[in-house]
Each structure stands twice: as structure tokens, then as C-alpha cells.
Amino acid sequence: VKGALPVNLISIFKMFPDQQACINHLEAIRWPDKALCPYCGSVHVARKKEGAKVGRWNCHDCRNSFNVLKGTLFQGTRIPLQKWFLGIALMVNTKKSLSSHQMARDLEMNQGSCWSMQQRIRVAMASDEQHLLKGIVEVDETYVGGKPRRNKHDEDDPPKRGRGTKKSAVIGAVERHGNVVARVAENLGGRGILRFIRGAVDIDETILVTDEYRACNAVDGIIARLSINHSEQYVVGDVHTNNIEGFWSHLKRALIGQHH
């Protein structure tokens, strides 16, 4: 991908040794041809004379001063961009996610600043453009929440697992070799599942793959569906839900890695 950051920490240190190198990289991505004023869109801009602030521009039309960070997750930051780039690489590289405390230790920063950085990075990662999934799409649900505390009644009435649990239900769909959509489920009945699928999946160009949860029968006649009986087998050719189950596994490990 053009302009993509290397995810190797040593490469980041070599490519971006100072603030100027980071600014040059961002300018090449945002303004590959000519710098534009983020306030009025004018091309009549010029660099300010070098001073204490690196990468400043002046707009001759609206008279505003700006830099390439305007309107990005880096806007207004006082943290060196090299540490931002390193923080992004650390988050991308850790499958089990990364706590703000661990990032603070790795980057020699305080925990509060790292927590704020992580929130900005996650918001930037979330795409505003949501495309409907199509092709072979696996649908499944999971339950997210802490382990129930043990008490003296556990032996007589042990906490339920799966669809009988009190944890928060999350429903998700994954396109084979594509994107994932996951949302907290207010209702895992037939209507709730159908509402989720209508909002996440291209009904005319999709074949759903689910387990044999009865509520999924609500989509039959509306969208093509194949099901797998997990009490007998987990894979029959291309009929399986291994991808969405793998996503749930990564999600739960990330929650543990971030909060524990």
C-alpha cells in the first residue's frame, strides 16, 4: 500500500529518525502533487520560513497557517511523531492487543498519554465506509464478559455457558478473504438475526454459512444459506464457520491483552 508504515520497529527508527522525516512522509501521502490548504482548499500556499515549528505552511487566500497534521489523528499533539509511528506499529503487531501501561513502558511515556493515543488510533482505524459483505459469508454469535465469580452456590447451580449465559451477546459476519462486521446483539432471535444480516450482507450476492442455531432459519427464503451441525462435524468442504470463530478467538484474546 502506498505510504504504508513499516511494522518493524527497527525500520521505523531508521526511516523516521526525527520530526522532519515524519512530516515529510505524511506530506508525501496527503499531498502527492501539491499542498492544499485544509481550511479553504486553495493551492496558493507556501512554506513558512523555518523556525521553531517544523512543517508549517501559509495560505495566501485565507491567510491561515497550517501543517500536514491538520484534520488527522495527530492534530494538536505534542508527542513526537516518531513515537506515534512506533505506537501504531506496536498496536498493529500485537494480536493479543496492547494495554496503555505496556505501551507506556515500551515508549517511555506516561500511561495517560498512551491511553489517549490508543483511543485516537482506534478511531482512525474504524472506517466510515461500510460495504456490504458478499460471496461466502459466515455468521455466528459469541458472548463477551468476565468470568463469573465463584460462590457457595456454584456446585448446585453452576454458571451457564454459551446461549444460556448472562454475558453480552455479540453477533458477527465475516466475508471469506474479506472484512468482518460485528455488533452487540440486542436480540438473538430470528428477527434480530435477520435485521443484522440485512444491514451487513448483500442478500442478492451472498451465500450464508451458519451453525444449526434455530433462529437462523428466519433468513431461509430470503438469502441462500448452508449450515453445519457442530455436534457431528465442523467442516464439510467449504461449509464451515472456522473464520468467524477464529475472529472471536482473536477478539477475546485482545480484550484480555488490553485489560489484564
Short mmCIF file of C-alpha atoms in Angstrom, two decimals:
data_model
loop_
_atom_site.label_atom_id
_atom_site.label_comp_id
_atom_site.label_asym_id
_atom_site.label_seq_id
_atom_site.Cartn_x
_atom_site.Cartn_y
_atom_site.Cartn_z
CA VAL A 1 0.00 0.00 0.00
CA LYS A 2 1.39 3.38 -0.95
CA GLY A 3 2.51 5.33 2.09
CA ALA A 4 2.03 2.40 4.47
CA LEU A 5 4.22 2.39 7.54
CA PRO A 6 6.65 -0.48 8.07
CA VAL A 7 5.59 -2.53 11.07
CA ASN A 8 9.14 -3.40 12.07
CA LEU A 9 10.27 -1.14 14.91
CA ILE A 10 13.88 -1.02 13.76
CA SER A 11 12.74 0.08 10.29
CA ILE A 12 10.70 2.89 11.81
CA PHE A 13 13.69 4.14 13.77
CA LYS A 14 15.79 4.12 10.60
CA MET A 15 13.21 5.69 8.28
CA PHE A 16 11.94 8.31 10.74
CA PRO A 17 14.84 9.43 12.91
CA ASP A 18 13.34 12.87 13.65
CA GLN A 19 10.22 15.02 13.39
CA GLN A 20 11.14 16.38 9.95
CA ALA A 21 11.36 12.89 8.45
CA CYS A 22 7.91 12.06 9.83
CA ILE A 23 6.45 15.30 8.46
CA ASN A 24 7.97 14.63 5.03
CA HIS A 25 6.40 11.17 4.98
CA LEU A 26 2.93 12.46 5.87
CA GLU A 27 3.16 15.28 3.32
CA ALA A 28 4.06 12.80 0.59
CA ILE A 29 0.95 10.76 1.40
CA ARG A 30 -1.51 13.60 1.86
CA TRP A 31 -0.20 15.92 -0.87
CA PRO A 32 1.44 13.73 -3.53
CA ASP A 33 1.19 16.51 -6.16
CA LYS A 34 0.74 19.86 -4.44
CA ALA A 35 -0.06 21.05 -0.93
CA LEU A 36 -3.63 22.23 -0.33
CA CYS A 37 -4.96 24.48 2.40
CA PRO A 38 -7.15 22.36 4.74
CA TYR A 39 -9.24 25.43 5.55
CA CYS A 40 -10.24 26.69 2.09
CA GLY A 41 -8.77 24.12 -0.33
CA SER A 42 -6.57 26.70 -2.04
CA VAL A 43 -3.37 25.66 -3.84
CA HIS A 44 -1.89 29.13 -3.29
CA VAL A 45 0.20 28.07 -0.33
CA ALA A 46 3.86 28.37 0.58
CA ARG A 47 6.09 27.05 3.32
CA LYS A 48 6.77 29.32 6.24
CA LYS A 49 10.35 30.22 6.93
CA GLU A 50 11.99 27.58 9.03
CA GLY A 51 11.67 28.35 12.72
CA ALA A 52 10.90 26.52 15.92
CA LYS A 53 7.88 24.76 14.32
CA VAL A 54 8.57 22.16 11.65
CA GLY A 55 6.41 21.81 8.55
CA ARG A 56 4.31 25.00 8.76
CA TRP A 57 2.56 26.45 5.68
CA ASN A 58 0.83 29.74 4.90
CA CYS A 59 -2.28 30.10 2.74
CA HIS A 60 -2.23 33.27 0.62
CA ASP A 61 -6.01 33.19 0.12
CA CYS A 62 -7.49 32.69 3.60
CA ARG A 63 -4.34 33.80 5.44
CA ASN A 64 -4.35 30.76 7.72
CA SER A 65 -1.29 28.89 8.88
CA PHE A 66 -1.37 25.09 8.94
CA ASN A 67 0.62 21.89 8.75
CA VAL A 68 0.02 18.42 7.37
CA LEU A 69 -1.32 17.23 10.73
CA LYS A 70 -4.44 19.40 10.45
CA GLY A 71 -7.56 17.22 10.43
CA THR A 72 -5.70 13.99 11.28
CA LEU A 73 -5.34 11.95 14.44
CA PHE A 74 -2.03 13.77 15.01
CA GLN A 75 -3.59 17.24 15.11
CA GLY A 76 -2.56 19.28 18.13
CA THR A 77 -0.26 16.60 19.53
CA ARG A 78 2.85 17.49 21.45
CA ILE A 79 4.11 13.92 21.33
CA PRO A 80 6.90 13.38 18.77
CA LEU A 81 5.57 11.77 15.60
CA GLN A 82 8.21 9.06 15.79
CA LYS A 83 6.53 7.82 18.99
CA TRP A 84 3.15 7.94 17.26
CA PHE A 85 4.52 5.80 14.42
CA LEU A 86 6.07 3.37 16.92
CA GLY A 87 2.81 3.22 18.87
CA ILE A 88 0.84 2.38 15.71
CA ALA A 89 3.32 -0.38 14.87
CA LEU A 90 3.09 -1.84 18.37
CA MET A 91 -0.72 -1.93 18.20
CA VAL A 92 -0.75 -3.48 14.73
CA ASN A 93 1.82 -6.12 15.66
CA THR A 94 0.19 -7.38 18.85
CA LYS A 95 -2.50 -9.94 18.12
CA LYS A 96 -3.47 -10.02 21.79
CA SER A 97 -3.78 -6.22 21.84
CA LEU A 98 -1.72 -3.85 23.94
CA SER A 99 -2.51 -2.16 27.23
CA SER A 100 -1.72 1.51 27.70
CA HIS A 101 0.54 0.54 30.59
CA GLN A 102 2.62 -1.72 28.34
CA MET A 103 2.84 0.93 25.63
CA ALA A 104 3.96 3.45 28.25
CA ARG A 105 6.79 1.15 29.27
CA ASP A 106 7.81 0.46 25.67
CA LEU A 107 7.79 4.12 24.59
CA GLU A 108 9.00 5.61 27.88
CA MET A 109 5.86 7.74 28.24
CA ASN A 110 3.21 8.18 30.89
CA GLN A 111 0.20 5.89 30.85
CA GLY A 112 -2.39 8.63 30.38
CA SER A 113 -0.78 9.89 27.19
CA CYS A 114 -0.57 6.37 25.79
CA TRP A 115 -4.23 5.73 26.60
CA SER A 116 -5.19 8.89 24.72
CA MET A 117 -3.00 7.88 21.76
CA GLN A 118 -4.62 4.46 21.60
CA GLN A 119 -8.11 5.94 21.55
CA ARG A 120 -7.20 8.22 18.65
CA ILE A 121 -5.54 5.37 16.74
CA ARG A 122 -8.57 3.10 17.15
CA VAL A 123 -10.96 5.81 15.97
CA ALA A 124 -8.76 6.38 12.91
CA MET A 125 -8.72 2.64 12.17
CA ALA A 126 -12.52 2.49 12.11
CA SER A 127 -13.63 3.12 8.54
CA ASP A 128 -16.66 5.31 7.93
CA GLU A 129 -17.29 3.49 4.66
CA GLN A 130 -19.16 0.27 5.32
CA HIS A 131 -19.54 -2.04 2.34
CA LEU A 132 -21.98 -4.90 2.44
CA LEU A 133 -20.35 -8.31 2.71
CA LYS A 134 -20.86 -10.71 -0.19
CA GLY A 135 -19.74 -14.06 -1.53
CA ILE A 136 -19.49 -16.78 1.10
CA VAL A 137 -20.23 -15.14 4.44
CA GLU A 138 -20.00 -16.91 7.78
CA VAL A 139 -22.34 -15.78 10.57
CA ASP A 140 -22.07 -16.70 14.23
CA GLU A 141 -22.52 -15.26 17.69
CA THR A 142 -20.38 -15.18 20.81
CA TYR A 143 -20.68 -14.00 24.39
CA VAL A 144 -18.33 -11.48 25.92
CA GLY A 145 -17.83 -10.77 29.60
CA GLY A 146 -15.72 -11.58 32.63
CA LYS A 147 -15.61 -14.97 34.25
CA PRO A 148 -18.37 -15.31 36.88
CA ARG A 149 -17.20 -15.19 40.48
CA ARG A 150 -17.31 -18.45 42.34
CA ASN A 151 -19.61 -18.75 45.32
CA LYS A 152 -21.01 -21.46 47.50
CA HIS A 153 -23.98 -21.99 45.16
CA ASP A 154 -21.79 -22.82 42.14
CA GLU A 155 -21.84 -26.56 42.79
CA ASP A 156 -25.64 -26.67 42.87
CA ASP A 157 -26.22 -24.13 40.09
CA PRO A 158 -23.03 -23.64 38.03
CA PRO A 159 -22.90 -20.59 35.69
CA LYS A 160 -24.26 -21.40 32.26
CA ARG A 161 -22.12 -21.18 29.16
CA GLY A 162 -22.96 -20.38 25.55
CA ARG A 163 -26.52 -19.34 24.77
CA GLY A 164 -27.62 -19.64 28.38
CA THR A 165 -25.07 -17.23 29.78
CA LYS A 166 -25.69 -13.76 31.22
CA LYS A 167 -22.77 -12.28 29.26
CA SER A 168 -23.26 -9.74 26.47
CA ALA A 169 -24.15 -11.32 23.14
CA VAL A 170 -22.25 -10.23 20.03
CA ILE A 171 -23.20 -11.26 16.51
CA GLY A 172 -20.76 -11.16 13.63
CA ALA A 173 -20.32 -11.95 9.95
CA VAL A 174 -17.09 -12.47 8.03
CA GLU A 175 -16.62 -12.48 4.27
CA ARG A 176 -14.24 -15.21 3.15
CA HIS A 177 -10.89 -13.47 2.49
CA GLY A 178 -12.58 -10.16 3.31
CA ASN A 179 -13.93 -7.93 6.05
CA VAL A 180 -15.69 -8.59 9.34
CA VAL A 181 -18.78 -6.89 10.78
CA ALA A 182 -19.58 -7.40 14.48
CA ARG A 183 -22.17 -5.74 16.70
CA VAL A 184 -23.63 -6.12 20.15
CA ALA A 185 -26.83 -8.11 19.73
CA GLU A 186 -29.94 -6.77 21.41
CA ASN A 187 -31.91 -9.75 20.18
CA LEU A 188 -30.59 -13.12 19.03
CA GLY A 189 -33.99 -14.32 17.93
CA GLY A 190 -34.93 -14.73 14.30
CA ARG A 191 -35.93 -11.07 13.83
CA GLY A 192 -32.73 -9.78 15.42
CA ILE A 193 -30.53 -12.01 13.27
CA LEU A 194 -32.43 -11.08 10.11
CA ARG A 195 -32.12 -7.36 10.94
CA PHE A 196 -28.36 -7.75 11.41
CA ILE A 197 -27.92 -9.66 8.16
CA ARG A 198 -29.93 -7.11 6.16
CA GLY A 199 -27.65 -4.37 7.44
CA ALA A 200 -24.35 -6.21 6.95
CA VAL A 201 -24.76 -8.52 3.97
CA ASP A 202 -25.60 -8.13 0.28
CA ILE A 203 -28.55 -10.50 0.22
CA ASP A 204 -28.57 -10.99 -3.57
CA GLU A 205 -24.87 -11.89 -3.89
CA THR A 206 -24.25 -13.90 -0.75
CA ILE A 207 -24.36 -17.47 0.49
CA LEU A 208 -24.54 -17.60 4.28
CA VAL A 209 -22.84 -20.31 6.30
CA THR A 210 -24.12 -20.79 9.85
CA ASP A 211 -24.37 -23.45 12.50
CA GLU A 212 -27.73 -25.08 13.19
CA TYR A 213 -28.99 -22.45 15.63
CA ARG A 214 -32.76 -22.47 15.04
CA ALA A 215 -33.13 -18.69 14.95
CA CYS A 216 -31.06 -18.65 11.74
CA ASN A 217 -33.97 -20.35 9.98
CA ALA A 218 -35.58 -16.89 9.83
CA VAL A 219 -33.36 -15.99 6.87
CA ASP A 220 -34.34 -19.00 4.78
CA GLY A 221 -36.21 -17.96 1.67
CA ILE A 222 -34.61 -14.51 1.87
CA ILE A 223 -30.96 -15.43 1.37
CA ALA A 224 -29.19 -18.65 0.36
CA ARG A 225 -27.86 -20.49 3.41
CA LEU A 226 -25.78 -23.54 4.23
CA SER A 227 -25.45 -24.90 7.75
CA ILE A 228 -23.05 -27.17 9.60
CA ASN A 229 -24.04 -29.38 12.53
CA HIS A 230 -21.26 -28.96 15.08
CA SER A 231 -22.48 -31.89 17.12
CA GLU A 232 -21.43 -34.13 14.22
CA GLN A 233 -18.65 -32.34 12.34
CA TYR A 234 -17.01 -28.94 11.91
CA VAL A 235 -16.02 -28.91 8.24
CA VAL A 236 -17.73 -30.28 5.12
CA GLY A 237 -15.83 -28.96 2.11
CA ASP A 238 -16.39 -25.19 2.08
CA VAL A 239 -19.16 -25.39 4.65
CA HIS A 240 -17.70 -24.29 7.98
CA THR A 241 -17.61 -21.34 10.35
CA ASN A 242 -13.90 -21.53 11.17
CA ASN A 243 -13.16 -17.97 10.05
CA ILE A 244 -15.72 -16.24 12.26
CA GLU A 245 -14.81 -18.49 15.19
CA GLY A 246 -11.15 -17.59 14.66
CA PHE A 247 -12.13 -13.92 14.75
CA TRP A 248 -13.94 -14.42 18.08
CA SER A 249 -10.82 -16.08 19.45
CA HIS A 250 -8.64 -13.11 18.46
CA LEU A 251 -11.22 -10.67 19.85
CA LYS A 252 -11.30 -12.31 23.27
CA ARG A 253 -7.53 -12.63 23.47
CA ALA A 254 -7.27 -8.94 22.55
CA LEU A 255 -9.65 -8.00 25.36
CA ILE A 256 -7.54 -9.98 27.82
CA GLY A 257 -4.31 -8.47 26.47
CA GLN A 258 -5.65 -4.94 26.70
CA HIS A 259 -7.34 -5.03 30.10
CA HIS A 260 -5.27 -7.54 32.09
#
